[in-house]
PDB file of C-alpha atoms in Angstrom:
ATOM      1  CA  MET A  27     -87.449 -32.379 100.516  1.00 48.00           C
ATOM      2  CA  SER A  28     -88.954 -33.069  97.079  1.00 47.00           C
ATOM      3  CA  ALA A  29     -85.500 -32.972  95.475  1.00 47.00           C
ATOM      4  CA  ARG A  30     -84.295 -35.540  98.029  1.00 48.00           C
ATOM      5  CA  ARG A  31     -87.221 -37.833  97.183  1.00 49.00           C
ATOM      6  CA  ARG A  32     -86.566 -37.519  93.446  1.00 49.00           C
ATOM      7  CA  ARG A  33     -82.896 -38.489  93.678  1.00 56.00           C
ATOM      8  CA  PRO A  34     -83.374 -42.231  94.533  1.00 57.00           C
ATOM      9  CA  GLY A  35     -85.821 -42.542  91.666  1.00 55.00           C
ATOM     10  CA  VAL A  36     -83.327 -41.097  89.186  1.00 52.00           C
ATOM     11  CA  ILE A  37     -80.603 -43.429  90.460  1.00 55.00           C
ATOM     12  CA  ALA A  38     -82.921 -46.439  90.213  1.00 55.00           C
ATOM     13  CA  LEU A  39     -83.864 -45.511  86.648  1.00 50.00           C
ATOM     14  CA  SER A  40     -80.180 -45.083  85.770  1.00 52.00           C
ATOM     15  CA  LEU A  41     -79.323 -48.505  87.116  1.00 52.00           C
ATOM     16  CA  ALA A  42     -82.154 -50.031  85.126  1.00 53.00           C
ATOM     17  CA  LEU A  43     -80.925 -48.329  81.939  1.00 48.00           C
ATOM     18  CA  ILE A  44     -77.380 -49.547  82.527  1.00 49.00           C
ATOM     19  CA  ALA A  45     -78.680 -53.108  82.945  1.00 54.00           C
ATOM     20  CA  ALA A  46     -80.535 -52.722  79.660  1.00 51.00           C
ATOM     21  CA  GLY A  47     -77.503 -51.370  77.829  1.00 52.00           C
ATOM     22  CA  GLY A  48     -78.484 -47.716  78.091  1.00 48.00           C
ATOM     23  CA  ALA A  49     -75.423 -46.576  80.014  1.00 47.00           C
ATOM     24  CA  GLY A  50     -75.078 -43.403  77.928  1.00 50.00           C
ATOM     25  CA  VAL A  51     -78.615 -42.299  78.739  1.00 47.00           C
ATOM     26  CA  ALA A  52     -78.073 -43.141  82.407  1.00 46.00           C
ATOM     27  CA  VAL A  53     -75.001 -40.925  82.565  1.00 48.00           C
ATOM     28  CA  LEU A  54     -77.007 -38.033  81.137  1.00 48.00           C
ATOM     29  CA  LEU A  55     -79.696 -38.528  83.761  1.00 45.00           C
ATOM     30  CA  LEU A  56     -77.149 -38.560  86.577  1.00 47.00           C
ATOM     31  CA  GLN A  57     -75.657 -35.352  85.228  1.00 50.00           C
ATOM     32  CA  VAL A  58     -79.014 -33.603  85.084  1.00 53.00           C
ATOM     33  CA  GLY A  59     -77.622 -30.721  87.139  1.00 55.00           C
ATOM     34  CA  ASP A  60     -74.827 -29.989  84.648  1.00 76.00           C
ATOM     35  CA  ARG A  61     -76.796 -29.436  81.481  1.00 84.00           C
ATOM     36  CA  THR A  62     -76.002 -26.875  78.792  1.00 88.00           C
ATOM     37  CA  ASP A  63     -78.473 -25.338  76.334  1.00 90.00           C
ATOM     38  CA  VAL A  64     -77.089 -25.775  72.802  1.00 92.00           C
ATOM     39  CA  VAL A  65     -78.205 -25.232  69.204  1.00 94.00           C
ATOM     40  CA  THR A  66     -79.336 -28.245  67.179  1.00 94.00           C
ATOM     41  CA  VAL A  67     -80.162 -28.804  63.506  1.00 95.00           C
ATOM     42  CA  VAL A  68     -83.823 -29.691  62.886  1.00 95.00           C
ATOM     43  CA  ARG A  69     -83.883 -30.097  59.105  1.00 92.00           C
ATOM     44  CA  ASP A  70     -81.523 -30.778  56.198  1.00 89.00           C
ATOM     45  CA  VAL A  71     -79.285 -27.850  55.261  1.00 87.00           C
ATOM     46  CA  GLN A  72     -77.164 -28.082  52.119  1.00 78.00           C
ATOM     47  CA  VAL A  73     -73.639 -26.730  51.769  1.00 77.00           C
ATOM     48  CA  GLY A  74     -73.740 -22.994  51.048  1.00 78.00           C
ATOM     49  CA  GLN A  75     -77.362 -22.593  52.181  1.00 82.00           C
ATOM     50  CA  VAL A  76     -78.130 -19.645  54.464  1.00 87.00           C
ATOM     51  CA  LEU A  77     -79.273 -20.752  57.916  1.00 93.00           C
ATOM     52  CA  THR A  78     -82.651 -19.540  59.171  1.00 94.00           C
ATOM     53  CA  GLU A  79     -84.327 -19.809  62.577  1.00 94.00           C
ATOM     54  CA  GLN A  80     -86.535 -22.562  61.132  1.00 95.00           C
ATOM     55  CA  ASP A  81     -83.455 -24.727  60.462  1.00 95.00           C
ATOM     56  CA  LEU A  82     -82.376 -24.648  64.094  1.00 96.00           C
ATOM     57  CA  GLY A  83     -83.642 -25.840  67.446  1.00 94.00           C
ATOM     58  CA  LYS A  84     -82.421 -26.033  71.018  1.00 94.00           C
ATOM     59  CA  ALA A  85     -81.622 -28.867  73.403  1.00 91.00           C
ATOM     60  CA  SER A  86     -80.458 -29.118  76.987  1.00 90.00           C
ATOM     61  CA  ILE A  87     -77.738 -31.758  77.334  1.00 87.00           C
ATOM     62  CA  ALA A  88     -74.819 -32.790  79.516  1.00 84.00           C
ATOM     63  CA  LEU A  89     -72.079 -31.510  77.217  1.00 78.00           C
ATOM     64  CA  ASP A  90     -68.548 -32.873  77.293  1.00 80.00           C
ATOM     65  CA  PRO A  91     -66.057 -29.935  77.409  1.00 80.00           C
ATOM     66  CA  ALA A  92     -64.248 -31.465  74.420  1.00 83.00           C
ATOM     67  CA  VAL A  93     -67.363 -31.102  72.234  1.00 83.00           C
ATOM     68  CA  LYS A  94     -67.580 -27.748  70.443  1.00 88.00           C
ATOM     69  CA  ALA A  95     -71.192 -26.679  70.076  1.00 91.00           C
ATOM     70  CA  VAL A  96     -72.949 -23.354  69.568  1.00 93.00           C
ATOM     71  CA  ARG A  97     -74.643 -22.299  72.814  1.00 93.00           C
ATOM     72  CA  ALA A  98     -78.352 -21.524  72.661  1.00 92.00           C
ATOM     73  CA  ASP A  99     -77.682 -17.955  73.802  1.00 94.00           C
ATOM     74  CA  ASP A 100     -75.527 -17.481  70.680  1.00 93.00           C
ATOM     75  CA  VAL A 101     -78.092 -18.709  68.142  1.00 94.00           C
ATOM     76  CA  ASP A 102     -78.438 -15.210  66.643  1.00 94.00           C
ATOM     77  CA  SER A 103     -74.742 -15.300  65.745  1.00 94.00           C
ATOM     78  CA  VAL A 104     -75.265 -18.213  63.323  1.00 94.00           C
ATOM     79  CA  VAL A 105     -78.621 -17.279  61.775  1.00 94.00           C
ATOM     80  CA  GLY A 106     -77.893 -15.701  58.391  1.00 92.00           C
ATOM     81  CA  LYS A 107     -74.574 -17.472  57.955  1.00 91.00           C
ATOM     82  CA  ARG A 108     -73.944 -20.216  55.399  1.00 87.00           C
ATOM     83  CA  ALA A 109     -73.489 -23.904  56.051  1.00 87.00           C
ATOM     84  CA  ALA A 110     -69.857 -24.822  55.407  1.00 82.00           C
ATOM     85  CA  VAL A 111     -70.782 -28.534  55.430  1.00 81.00           C
ATOM     86  CA  GLU A 112     -73.981 -30.498  54.930  1.00 82.00           C
ATOM     87  CA  LEU A 113     -76.069 -30.388  58.121  1.00 90.00           C
ATOM     88  CA  LYS A 114     -78.375 -33.213  59.194  1.00 91.00           C
ATOM     89  CA  PRO A 115     -81.411 -33.129  61.522  1.00 93.00           C
ATOM     90  CA  GLY A 116     -80.718 -34.236  65.072  1.00 91.00           C
ATOM     91  CA  SER A 117     -77.091 -33.099  65.138  1.00 92.00           C
ATOM     92  CA  LEU A 118     -75.481 -30.428  67.291  1.00 93.00           C
ATOM     93  CA  LEU A 119     -74.323 -27.302  65.478  1.00 94.00           C
ATOM     94  CA  ALA A 120     -70.585 -26.607  65.817  1.00 92.00           C
ATOM     95  CA  PRO A 121     -69.044 -23.169  65.166  1.00 93.00           C
ATOM     96  CA  ALA A 122     -66.805 -24.574  62.423  1.00 91.00           C
ATOM     97  CA  GLN A 123     -69.848 -25.789  60.466  1.00 90.00           C
ATOM     98  CA  VAL A 124     -70.948 -22.277  59.511  1.00 91.00           C
ATOM     99  CA  THR A 125     -69.251 -19.443  57.684  1.00 87.00           C
ATOM    100  CA  LYS A 126     -70.058 -15.818  56.947  1.00 85.00           C
ATOM    101  CA  ASP A 127     -68.190 -16.020  53.646  1.00 78.00           C
ATOM    102  CA  SER A 128     -69.722 -16.985  50.327  1.00 75.00           C
ATOM    103  CA  LEU A 129     -68.444 -20.345  49.129  1.00 77.00           C
ATOM    104  CA  VAL A 130     -67.848 -18.724  45.741  1.00 80.00           C
ATOM    105  CA  LYS A 131     -65.394 -15.866  46.114  1.00 82.00           C
ATOM    106  CA  ALA A 132     -65.159 -12.636  44.144  1.00 83.00           C
ATOM    107  CA  GLY A 133     -63.554 -13.253  40.760  1.00 90.00           C
ATOM    108  CA  GLU A 134     -64.765 -16.879  40.613  1.00 90.00           C
ATOM    109  CA  GLN A 135     -67.474 -18.734  38.729  1.00 93.00           C
ATOM    110  CA  LEU A 136     -69.315 -21.896  39.764  1.00 91.00           C
ATOM    111  CA  VAL A 137     -69.401 -24.701  37.201  1.00 94.00           C
ATOM    112  CA  PRO A 138     -71.498 -27.862  37.714  1.00 94.00           C
ATOM    113  CA  ILE A 139     -69.719 -31.017  36.531  1.00 95.00           C
ATOM    114  CA  GLY A 140     -71.522 -34.348  36.142  1.00 95.00           C
ATOM    115  CA  LEU A 141     -69.327 -37.364  36.851  1.00 94.00           C
ATOM    116  CA  LYS A 142     -70.244 -40.885  35.769  1.00 94.00           C
ATOM    117  CA  PRO A 143     -69.762 -43.651  38.369  1.00 94.00           C
ATOM    118  CA  GLU A 144     -66.385 -44.677  36.910  1.00 93.00           C
ATOM    119  CA  GLN A 145     -65.196 -41.047  37.031  1.00 92.00           C
ATOM    120  CA  VAL A 146     -66.033 -40.432  40.693  1.00 91.00           C
ATOM    121  CA  PRO A 147     -62.941 -40.654  42.947  1.00 91.00           C
ATOM    122  CA  ALA A 148     -63.020 -43.250  45.729  1.00 91.00           C
ATOM    123  CA  THR A 149     -61.903 -40.450  48.043  1.00 89.00           C
ATOM    124  CA  ALA A 150     -64.939 -38.481  49.208  1.00 86.00           C
ATOM    125  CA  LEU A 151     -65.286 -35.058  47.607  1.00 88.00           C
ATOM    126  CA  VAL A 152     -65.620 -32.402  50.315  1.00 83.00           C
ATOM    127  CA  PRO A 153     -66.063 -28.608  50.179  1.00 82.00           C
ATOM    128  CA  GLY A 154     -62.752 -26.778  49.886  1.00 83.00           C
ATOM    129  CA  GLN A 155     -60.935 -29.685  48.241  1.00 89.00           C
ATOM    130  CA  LYS A 156     -58.583 -28.526  45.483  1.00 93.00           C
ATOM    131  CA  VAL A 157     -58.844 -30.262  42.111  1.00 95.00           C
ATOM    132  CA  GLN A 158     -57.530 -30.099  38.566  1.00 96.00           C
ATOM    133  CA  LEU A 159     -60.020 -30.032  35.690  1.00 96.00           C
ATOM    134  CA  VAL A 160     -58.314 -31.841  32.828  1.00 95.00           C
ATOM    135  CA  ASN A 161     -59.360 -31.579  29.191  1.00 95.00           C
ATOM    136  CA  VAL A 162     -59.448 -35.020  27.545  1.00 92.00           C
ATOM    137  CA  PRO A 163     -60.842 -34.551  24.019  1.00 84.00           C
ATOM    138  CA  ALA A 164     -62.241 -37.442  22.037  1.00 72.00           C
ATOM    139  CA  GLN A 165     -59.885 -39.289  19.724  1.00 64.00           C
ATOM    140  CA  GLY A 166     -59.122 -37.193  16.663  1.00 56.00           C
ATOM    141  CA  ALA A 167     -59.701 -33.934  18.512  1.00 56.00           C
ATOM    142  CA  ALA A 168     -56.708 -34.118  20.837  1.00 51.00           C
ATOM    143  CA  GLU A 169     -54.971 -31.074  19.411  1.00 49.00           C
ATOM    144  CA  ALA A 170     -57.953 -28.883  20.244  1.00 46.00           C
ATOM    145  CA  GLY A 171     -57.402 -29.470  23.933  1.00 46.00           C
ATOM    146  CA  LYS A 172     -53.771 -28.365  24.012  1.00 52.00           C
ATOM    147  CA  GLU A 173     -52.305 -24.946  24.514  1.00 55.00           C
ATOM    148  CA  PRO A 174     -49.767 -23.856  21.881  1.00 57.00           C
ATOM    149  CA  GLY A 175     -46.298 -25.075  22.818  1.00 56.00           C
ATOM    150  CA  LYS A 176     -47.571 -27.064  25.809  1.00 58.00           C
ATOM    151  CA  VAL A 177     -46.984 -30.794  26.103  1.00 62.00           C
ATOM    152  CA  GLY A 178     -49.863 -32.823  27.516  1.00 71.00           C
ATOM    153  CA  PRO A 179     -53.538 -31.975  28.079  1.00 83.00           C
ATOM    154  CA  GLN A 180     -54.716 -28.591  29.258  1.00 92.00           C
ATOM    155  CA  SER A 181     -55.832 -28.353  32.885  1.00 95.00           C
ATOM    156  CA  ILE A 182     -57.496 -25.712  35.037  1.00 96.00           C
ATOM    157  CA  ALA A 183     -57.341 -25.408  38.818  1.00 96.00           C
ATOM    158  CA  GLY A 184     -60.590 -25.550  40.752  1.00 95.00           C
ATOM    159  CA  ARG A 185     -62.070 -25.976  44.235  1.00 93.00           C
ATOM    160  CA  VAL A 186     -64.952 -28.231  45.244  1.00 91.00           C
ATOM    161  CA  VAL A 187     -67.897 -26.271  46.639  1.00 88.00           C
ATOM    162  CA  LYS A 188     -70.421 -29.093  46.845  1.00 85.00           C
ATOM    163  CA  ALA A 189     -70.839 -32.691  45.693  1.00 88.00           C
ATOM    164  CA  SER A 190     -74.239 -34.326  45.367  1.00 88.00           C
ATOM    165  CA  LYS A 191     -75.096 -37.903  46.226  1.00 88.00           C
ATOM    166  CA  ALA A 192     -75.118 -40.414  43.365  1.00 92.00           C
ATOM    167  CA  ALA A 193     -78.351 -40.130  41.359  1.00 93.00           C
ATOM    168  CA  PRO A 194     -80.568 -43.226  41.587  1.00 94.00           C
ATOM    169  CA  GLY A 195     -80.333 -45.387  38.481  1.00 93.00           C
ATOM    170  CA  THR A 196     -77.493 -43.539  36.746  1.00 94.00           C
ATOM    171  CA  GLY A 197     -75.046 -43.143  39.623  1.00 94.00           C
ATOM    172  CA  VAL A 198     -74.081 -39.699  38.296  1.00 95.00           C
ATOM    173  CA  VAL A 199     -72.577 -37.327  40.882  1.00 94.00           C
ATOM    174  CA  VAL A 200     -72.827 -33.578  40.261  1.00 94.00           C
ATOM    175  CA  VAL A 201     -69.908 -31.575  41.623  1.00 94.00           C
ATOM    176  CA  ASP A 202     -70.040 -27.783  41.860  1.00 93.00           C
ATOM    177  CA  VAL A 203     -66.509 -26.510  41.237  1.00 95.00           C
ATOM    178  CA  ALA A 204     -65.349 -22.903  41.654  1.00 93.00           C
ATOM    179  CA  THR A 205     -62.834 -21.696  39.064  1.00 95.00           C
ATOM    180  CA  ALA A 206     -61.341 -18.360  38.118  1.00 95.00           C
ATOM    181  CA  ALA A 207     -63.981 -16.331  36.283  1.00 94.00           C
ATOM    182  CA  GLU A 208     -61.981 -16.317  33.043  1.00 96.00           C
ATOM    183  CA  ASP A 209     -61.791 -20.133  33.101  1.00 96.00           C
ATOM    184  CA  GLY A 210     -65.475 -20.774  33.743  1.00 95.00           C
ATOM    185  CA  PRO A 211     -66.628 -20.691  30.080  1.00 95.00           C
ATOM    186  CA  THR A 212     -63.778 -22.998  29.042  1.00 96.00           C
ATOM    187  CA  VAL A 213     -64.652 -25.546  31.715  1.00 95.00           C
ATOM    188  CA  ALA A 214     -68.340 -25.354  30.765  1.00 95.00           C
ATOM    189  CA  ALA A 215     -67.401 -26.077  27.129  1.00 95.00           C
ATOM    190  CA  TRP A 216     -65.352 -29.118  28.193  1.00 95.00           C
ATOM    191  CA  VAL A 217     -68.295 -30.385  30.219  1.00 94.00           C
ATOM    192  CA  ALA A 218     -70.685 -29.930  27.269  1.00 93.00           C
ATOM    193  CA  ALA A 219     -68.299 -31.871  25.014  1.00 93.00           C
ATOM    194  CA  ASP A 220     -67.871 -34.644  27.615  1.00 92.00           C
ATOM    195  CA  ALA A 221     -64.157 -33.884  27.457  1.00 94.00           C
ATOM    196  CA  LEU A 222     -63.399 -33.186  31.105  1.00 94.00           C
ATOM    197  CA  ARG A 223     -61.994 -35.296  33.936  1.00 94.00           C
ATOM    198  CA  LEU A 224     -61.611 -34.285  37.559  1.00 95.00           C
ATOM    199  CA  VAL A 225     -58.304 -35.013  39.297  1.00 94.00           C
ATOM    200  CA  LEU A 226     -57.742 -34.492  43.020  1.00 94.00           C
ATOM    201  CA  ASP A 227     -54.784 -32.402  44.140  1.00 90.00           C
ATOM    202  CA  ALA A 228     -52.557 -33.826  46.873  1.00 83.00           C
ATOM    203  CA  PRO A 229     -53.234 -32.376  50.345  1.00 74.00           C
ATOM    204  CA  GLU A 230     -51.099 -29.337  51.075  1.00 65.00           C
ATOM    205  CA  ASP A 231     -49.552 -30.941  54.164  1.00 57.00           C
ATOM    206  CA  SER A 232     -48.589 -34.167  52.385  1.00 52.00           C
TER     207      SER A 232
END
């Protein structure tokens, strides 16, 4: 009997929310019997950071079948894994957003590269994006950047692991790039000499 009394009140509230522009909330209220417990993000998690229980929360929502979200019962399966993308508070956690693999693989080194505003590509830098690190020595030192018998500047293949937001005031963006271990010291030397430029590779399916 109590459930029957509650139903008209829910419908009335839903109609009021629709009239006020809250149709989305009203739909959730009407679907109160079809809720799913899912995992949410409760604080900022950077790319590559290991997830802890304190980073995650739970919510009961009316979930569209097309939305992929980690169920609350499976929270233990994601704790201890790494964030494959940057996670923001208030968002649902999707299975594809975590990985058990280190973002820097065996045989690789991670090199931080600072890019000035005019050097930052207009295309957003995302984890996993393949790039070329090109040596562009200062005028008068061009020969130092070339391999014997090779025409054009020397370049080294890399993969974006993380890109920071532009620093206030300077606009500098720091990009962590994974390279083969034997190339790491060379790339670091180019960075120190301000003789490096980052070039995006074309997508593999282009």
